[in-house]
Amino acid sequence: MNAQEKVWKVIRGLNEFSVDDVVVLTGLQRATVAVYLSTLHKAGYLRISGKKRQQAIYRMVKNTGPKAPIQRRCLYDPNTKKLMYYEVKEKGKCLKSFKNK
Amino acid sequence: MKKVFARTSNVERFILAMSRLQNRQEGIPGMALVYGEPGLGKTKTALWWIAQNDGVFIRTKKLMTGRWLLEEIVAELGEAPMRRISDLFRQAQEQLLEHPRTIFVDEADYLSHDARVLETLRDLHDITGSPIVLIGMDQADKKLARYKHLYDRFSEIVHFKSLTEQDIRMIADQLCEVALSDDAISYIAEQANRFRKIVVWLYRAEAIAKANSLKVVSAQHLNGASK
């Protein structure tokens, strides 16, 4: 499992979680987890349901399936086979990078 | 606070049981039951183990039928569930024979009223040999003991117990950035036996140490803080 797969697997089993919760369970670097969760949040997978010790508490609202959405320049969901989030000017490059998926 | 997974005595017993389950000899059944009161970290321990070792995590729902459970298992194994229940079972079976993985079924209490659902899990285990771990609340052992054919398949039973003073010492040593005296550990043990509550006390101890430039925090400091 790569880092994103680990995070996705763990958060699908939890009701609510912070970045630290996921760091503890996966043993990954904090920055890695924080960036991925924030992208999932921007793409509408997670909702912020509160705050604890200055950290956002996330809740999964769009659990599309067992395959982890892949973040490179943008976010691609292999369950739904859709591009879920991208910066407008990056769209062309994103489509290209996931074309073979 | 250090951001690492604390190995309590419950976690240590869980790890041992999982490794015996993975490395068991031919002919020994490979189902396990993990049970205990809520809030002791059963689910988190399973997720932590899965993140290191891979496995499939199924969250059961109260209304879950055998078909629904099989659909979830098939989807988690990475296939599109078919319509007929016989096809579902075959899909799960083929996936597991091809890539054996441990299946964790969380909140298995929800299934304990339905013998057929439990027997489906047992069948899947008997045919594929893939370990299946049921996670349940306190008394889950008694609820499941009624199903003898299932209960006989449990080669490992892990009871998550309330955290003891020794556990609190283990947690503090692994997570807390400041040393705690033995009387501080005993003090916390009187106040809390749930992981979350204990961590709150450790945060408190760190704050006290910082505010007063202490190297070691004792029960007296903690007691003063709570007043």
Short mmCIF file of C-alpha atoms in Angstrom, two decimals, chain B residues 24 36 67 75 158 198 202 223:
data_model
loop_
_atom_site.label_atom_id
_atom_site.label_comp_id
_atom_site.label_asym_id
_atom_site.label_seq_id
_atom_site.Cartn_x
_atom_site.Cartn_y
_atom_site.Cartn_z
CA ARG B 24 -1.05 -21.05 11.84
CA GLY B 36 -14.49 -5.60 24.90
CA ARG B 67 -26.50 -10.70 0.83
CA ALA B 75 -16.77 -4.59 -3.20
CA VAL B 158 -8.71 -11.34 22.39
CA ILE B 198 -5.92 9.19 29.85
CA LEU B 202 -1.15 13.45 29.63
CA ASN B 223 -4.11 17.13 41.75
#
